[in-house]
């Protein structure tokens, strides 16, 4: 429970720093007999990795993952799966000055207080680089959930700064560097080019969905499915807000509108976002995230030095002007880890259960 | 980890159903030597309890708590503190029909699928009544944090349905049945009277704050302070969205604006909401919640019966037309449990730490 | 994880003190649909309870258990099962002097150092009375394991002080106050009468067995089935040693003897005690315990007072001259909790597994 | 909680197989500011590693450990410490036949049932090789406990097969390949040479001690210090029995003898083995283990094949005729991990405690 392990039955322990020798994780509790190789993990790692467009950090990391254990002759053995990713493109000198200054909006200040020692190279442990092992672990969960339960995960960017992004089709999401559900992303390109020139950064909104969900995953309290989703999403670097289903718009809804009517043909709507009483309804899990603007910007900011005196900090090095752009595969992965955990928890306790009523179709009529 | 325990070092295990013999919790890990009696718990329980105004459910429960263990001669002994609240005003017959029908927007359907058996009386385990033990446990955490760290918790209602509530002063919050920071709540009274007449329900928005925070509470990932706050808040009945600090408004902020400047005189702002990199900055924890409208309404709704056939459900019994009204003390309690857990986690690992730099004042200059 | 919870998926949180208002536990994670009432728990509680013969403490406690939650219309609902046992026969004045003195071999000294405050009445939290909730929780596990897996638990006394107890038959165990597998227990009666007269106490050895075990329960490391059994048994008051299978006699065995031969007709022996590599073989779990002599004796002992000065302590009050006599149902219960936990863990991870080879009979050929 | 993590606050997650690419562990929760490098870990790894004498397996593994994270400029940062040990001397062909046969007394059979798939190379996950990461993690705990609390760990072999080993002095332990506290180990050499010729294996008894213990480490129940020690020791490969203090000999002791008298000059004895009521007394922790004979022997044994038919199994490859010989540093490491965990747990809950009485000297008068 020392903070760096996600999950209990499908427990992912994350390690590493941005500029240390390596990053990675250990997955404990994976069901045996799952066909698994590095080829199953690399595609999502490639979707997340930096250097793939001019809109993200130019750090060039192949993020090649090595499976160190838990797989024998192409199958998981049920023992811990250790995943290793060597860091290759560190430029620590870019960060030499950061041990003595503290970026506004960054973890520099809090780490320095909590631990009394910190690795300033590339943000050390607080770097978004540590989301790579989450993505790799999520890929294992995604594969198992797809094969054993038919659950699918997808996500997209729905807003960047002041620019809302209309939903056209999921088909477009992987055809542009923004994970935008749009055919024509030229407005986003223009927006990002202007932002980059300004030397500033902006926030973003994401949507993540799990479809093909079983009914009954979750716990009454406190480990509700939606509570664990909120925990998982707020745990992603730079996330400041999480919504399930109607989210904040449910404030102005009437109960007669918000409550999704049950009909033999299916649910009439999905304001619940797929969770009622902390337990999955079988409808799509609908999650929305707010991601803050990057704190590492080249615009000079007022700050303090280690003696507490006023100073000014300017961040050199290579950074994402909008971390939200690369966050989609990360949010998908974390959602997959939550669903995986609850799928195992559910069969531990309820494997023998006969439901009291038939399941109704998930999709709104 | 079976879902009904909150926390690891200050672990609160919640039990009970709305119309069972009793509800309560066991608090494991409370530091010894804390002066504690029922009188410390009752005030917050009274703030939460039903039947206190015409705007909430008329169920009349004294919610009198009994300390069964862990306290000797008025001091905590460091052993588990069991808290018992007997249910007294059940009217189970009100719910007789509910075993065969399933309220839209309610946990009826998901429990029936997950467990294959359920206690329909008053919502059973999914009832908001189960927040009473959370409030009692939170009162223990509040007292210890106040005495040992000077941390204070407060909350208020900031919106009800379409009606935004301006912030006038914390002083008003406990002087009206809405926990509204207003001197004159007559507009809220009018709004609720109209809502009640309509036979419908509405949502609400809440704000919860912890002030006097230490610097350094939290974990890098995944058990970030803000991730655990999101988990705690989304775990409260009917919550559909959580924000920390600027929350969703950070999407449209620039990094040069969002990042709270550090100055020798203090932080220049608190868009972070008191957390950076998952670790407390020492500024106020600022949390905002969205609460959905109650699903138990007298307006007839389309639903299905146990055979899956179409039917109509009308909820009798006594319900809150806006559960958000009573949620403020609950959200305060859950925030206190999160801070308590991290205060103990922090000294377990970092009791010997010398911070790298002086602490700057918390409040914005 | 604050110490008073046993198990993860079938998590039992124990609370109470010997002379407080009540003792009990909360069971979180019980599968739903199990028929359960107080009548299922009382028999084992009665086997453990004091005052049943002149060989045990004369404290007279009915140990009547009340189910507070988690059961609806005679079936478990899958939500937490809270069990309450009110203390009725406290004579705290018997212990008035104990706050200032520290019994050799008792927890008095360690509690006073750890917590700086302690409840001295009847040993407070360290009293063997706290095994009652363990027994009640174990009865739930026993029932589920018997109905769903056909696992049976039994135990007996195999030595008392210097007096070895030959094994005649399991049939005798519940026909005498010693849980001795003997038809004629007059030698034990004579031994205990003499011991009582001497004002001293003695130790005991117990054997506990689980039969009808599934194959495959346990984890490679560290949560091996035998490791968890050792943890459970050593956690019982006064236990100082634990053996699995051949235990300490395996030191002098040759590998060619110790390794239980596998034959199509079954295992040729059971030196492993039903566990290999931390995982159940399907043979009987064979566990042996050493229980130390009671530290509360009327014989005066040298000790210190709160100022650290030499003093003499004599224990009044009512105590067991041999706590081992009542330990058999406790050890059965703890073994049942371990097997229950691993049965749920196993199906969480391995519900889909096809074994690589047929199972061979459990009992030695 | 998926089985391969040891501890909660100082949580060590172990991964790897005997003949996979690598083995290792991740340590989460280490206090920051501890000076640490590979040089702190290698000495204990070298004490444990194979190939160091003709009495142990001839597998030649340098067991060179690499620190992948959690250390910056020679100091722990408080973030996860990942330790990697590459496997170098695999001869998997030695084990080609083992996928279809099942060694009596080995985990082959149980893994094949639990997981339906297994890595047979060198015993895969069940190999004693996986104790190397335990030893490395234990070295971190040892260093922190020595520097911050003055706790020291030592162990020795006390019996090998039928041959008891008299205790002469701790000084001899690291001067012979048996960890025997003897100046002249020629009888042990003769014993082992004869055993090797016989093609068989034997068991052993070990003693492990922690001195300089703080008072007050542990929990009332269930996570007693002695319960966690039993769990840790029984979790070591091949261990079948565990004793604390007087252990099984306490059965025949009288309470007036067993209970260690408290005097201003110190405890009069240490039958408790340093634990009372699950909490440390400040006396030495005294632990004794029984280790079974190796199951991998060249003597032919009756077994079954995958079709369940009778067959005969002969183990080729390189094995320890007495695994107990190399177990001393492993048992020391596991004891250190238990004490480390409880040291952190204790200050989490009880950092502010003022003991009720002075501490008396630990060593028997």
PDB file of C-alpha atoms in Angstrom, chain A residues 86-168:
ATOM      1  CA  UNK A  86      15.251   1.366 -20.592  1.00  0.00           C
ATOM      2  CA  UNK A  87      15.578   5.153 -20.756  1.00  0.00           C
ATOM      3  CA  UNK A  88      17.675   6.094 -23.759  1.00  0.00           C
ATOM      4  CA  UNK A  89      17.301   9.805 -24.581  1.00  0.00           C
ATOM      5  CA  UNK A  90      18.052  11.627 -21.341  1.00  0.00           C
ATOM      6  CA  UNK A  91      19.453  15.129 -21.511  1.00  0.00           C
ATOM      7  CA  UNK A  92      19.833  15.743 -17.812  1.00  0.00           C
ATOM      8  CA  UNK A  93      21.962  18.823 -18.310  1.00  0.00           C
ATOM      9  CA  UNK A  94      18.790  20.522 -19.532  1.00  0.00           C
ATOM     10  CA  UNK A  95      17.607  20.320 -15.949  1.00  0.00           C
ATOM     11  CA  UNK A  96      20.767  21.191 -14.080  1.00  0.00           C
ATOM     12  CA  UNK A  97      19.329  24.404 -12.705  1.00  0.00           C
ATOM     13  CA  UNK A  98      16.141  22.846 -11.449  1.00  0.00           C
ATOM     14  CA  UNK A  99      17.476  21.464  -8.187  1.00  0.00           C
ATOM     15  CA  UNK A 100      17.553  25.016  -6.840  1.00  0.00           C
ATOM     16  CA  UNK A 101      14.399  26.419  -8.398  1.00  0.00           C
ATOM     17  CA  UNK A 102      10.795  25.332  -8.207  1.00  0.00           C
ATOM     18  CA  UNK A 103       8.430  25.532 -11.138  1.00  0.00           C
ATOM     19  CA  UNK A 104       5.029  27.073 -10.360  1.00  0.00           C
ATOM     20  CA  UNK A 105       2.403  24.374 -10.780  1.00  0.00           C
ATOM     21  CA  UNK A 106       4.990  21.588 -10.626  1.00  0.00           C
ATOM     22  CA  UNK A 107       5.810  18.914  -8.044  1.00  0.00           C
ATOM     23  CA  UNK A 108       9.291  20.389  -7.479  1.00  0.00           C
ATOM     24  CA  UNK A 109       8.219  22.169  -4.311  1.00  0.00           C
ATOM     25  CA  UNK A 110       6.196  19.343  -2.782  1.00  0.00           C
ATOM     26  CA  UNK A 111       8.833  16.643  -3.387  1.00  0.00           C
ATOM     27  CA  UNK A 112      11.494  18.870  -1.864  1.00  0.00           C
ATOM     28  CA  UNK A 113       9.385  19.161   1.276  1.00  0.00           C
ATOM     29  CA  UNK A 114       8.164  15.590   1.502  1.00  0.00           C
ATOM     30  CA  UNK A 115      11.397  13.732   0.853  1.00  0.00           C
ATOM     31  CA  UNK A 116      14.124  16.278   1.578  1.00  0.00           C
ATOM     32  CA  UNK A 117      15.930  14.862  -1.443  1.00  0.00           C
ATOM     33  CA  UNK A 118      14.791  14.697  -5.046  1.00  0.00           C
ATOM     34  CA  UNK A 119      15.857  13.686  -8.510  1.00  0.00           C
ATOM     35  CA  UNK A 120      15.320  16.840 -10.582  1.00  0.00           C
ATOM     36  CA  UNK A 121      16.283  15.275 -13.903  1.00  0.00           C
ATOM     37  CA  UNK A 122      13.255  15.555 -16.147  1.00  0.00           C
ATOM     38  CA  UNK A 123      10.943  15.781 -13.162  1.00  0.00           C
ATOM     39  CA  UNK A 124      12.268  12.500 -11.759  1.00  0.00           C
ATOM     40  CA  UNK A 125       9.418  10.451 -10.425  1.00  0.00           C
ATOM     41  CA  UNK A 126       6.791  13.102 -11.172  1.00  0.00           C
ATOM     42  CA  UNK A 127       7.442  12.973 -14.918  1.00  0.00           C
ATOM     43  CA  UNK A 128       4.628  11.994 -17.285  1.00  0.00           C
ATOM     44  CA  UNK A 129       7.155   9.454 -18.539  1.00  0.00           C
ATOM     45  CA  UNK A 130       5.996   7.176 -15.733  1.00  0.00           C
ATOM     46  CA  UNK A 131       2.719   6.723 -17.555  1.00  0.00           C
ATOM     47  CA  UNK A 132       4.478   4.420 -20.043  1.00  0.00           C
ATOM     48  CA  UNK A 133       4.443   1.431 -17.672  1.00  0.00           C
ATOM     49  CA  UNK A 134       0.776   2.155 -16.911  1.00  0.00           C
ATOM     50  CA  UNK A 135       0.049   1.921 -20.628  1.00  0.00           C
ATOM     51  CA  UNK A 136       1.963  -1.350 -20.927  1.00  0.00           C
ATOM     52  CA  UNK A 137       0.121  -2.864 -17.957  1.00  0.00           C
ATOM     53  CA  UNK A 138      -3.160  -1.587 -19.324  1.00  0.00           C
ATOM     54  CA  UNK A 139      -2.472  -3.384 -22.600  1.00  0.00           C
ATOM     55  CA  UNK A 140      -2.332  -6.690 -20.722  1.00  0.00           C
ATOM     56  CA  UNK A 141      -5.640  -5.922 -19.009  1.00  0.00           C
ATOM     57  CA  UNK A 142      -7.200  -4.820 -22.306  1.00  0.00           C
ATOM     58  CA  UNK A 143      -6.240  -8.082 -23.992  1.00  0.00           C
ATOM     59  CA  UNK A 144      -7.558 -10.295 -21.217  1.00  0.00           C
ATOM     60  CA  UNK A 145     -10.808  -8.334 -20.923  1.00  0.00           C
ATOM     61  CA  UNK A 146     -11.335  -8.414 -24.679  1.00  0.00           C
ATOM     62  CA  UNK A 147     -10.738 -12.153 -24.969  1.00  0.00           C
ATOM     63  CA  UNK A 148     -12.548 -13.249 -21.810  1.00  0.00           C
ATOM     64  CA  UNK A 149     -15.368 -10.692 -21.533  1.00  0.00           C
ATOM     65  CA  UNK A 150     -15.526  -8.838 -24.856  1.00  0.00           C
ATOM     66  CA  UNK A 151     -14.832  -5.488 -23.223  1.00  0.00           C
ATOM     67  CA  UNK A 152     -13.362  -2.791 -25.488  1.00  0.00           C
ATOM     68  CA  UNK A 153     -11.714   0.510 -24.556  1.00  0.00           C
ATOM     69  CA  UNK A 154     -11.502   3.692 -26.554  1.00  0.00           C
ATOM     70  CA  UNK A 155     -10.892   7.368 -25.920  1.00  0.00           C
ATOM     71  CA  UNK A 156     -10.567  10.710 -27.640  1.00  0.00           C
ATOM     72  CA  UNK A 157      -9.762  14.380 -27.143  1.00  0.00           C
ATOM     73  CA  UNK A 158     -12.944  16.465 -26.771  1.00  0.00           C
ATOM     74  CA  UNK A 159     -11.498  19.931 -26.109  1.00  0.00           C
ATOM     75  CA  UNK A 160      -8.120  21.607 -26.313  1.00  0.00           C
ATOM     76  CA  UNK A 161      -7.787  24.957 -24.527  1.00  0.00           C
ATOM     77  CA  UNK A 162     -10.794  27.036 -25.598  1.00  0.00           C
ATOM     78  CA  UNK A 163     -11.282  24.893 -28.698  1.00  0.00           C
ATOM     79  CA  UNK A 164     -14.115  22.349 -28.419  1.00  0.00           C
ATOM     80  CA  UNK A 165     -13.748  19.261 -30.611  1.00  0.00           C
ATOM     81  CA  UNK A 166     -16.933  17.930 -32.167  1.00  0.00           C
ATOM     82  CA  UNK A 167     -17.391  14.157 -32.210  1.00  0.00           C
ATOM     83  CA  UNK A 168     -17.524  12.863 -35.780  1.00  0.00           C
TER      84      UNK A 168
END
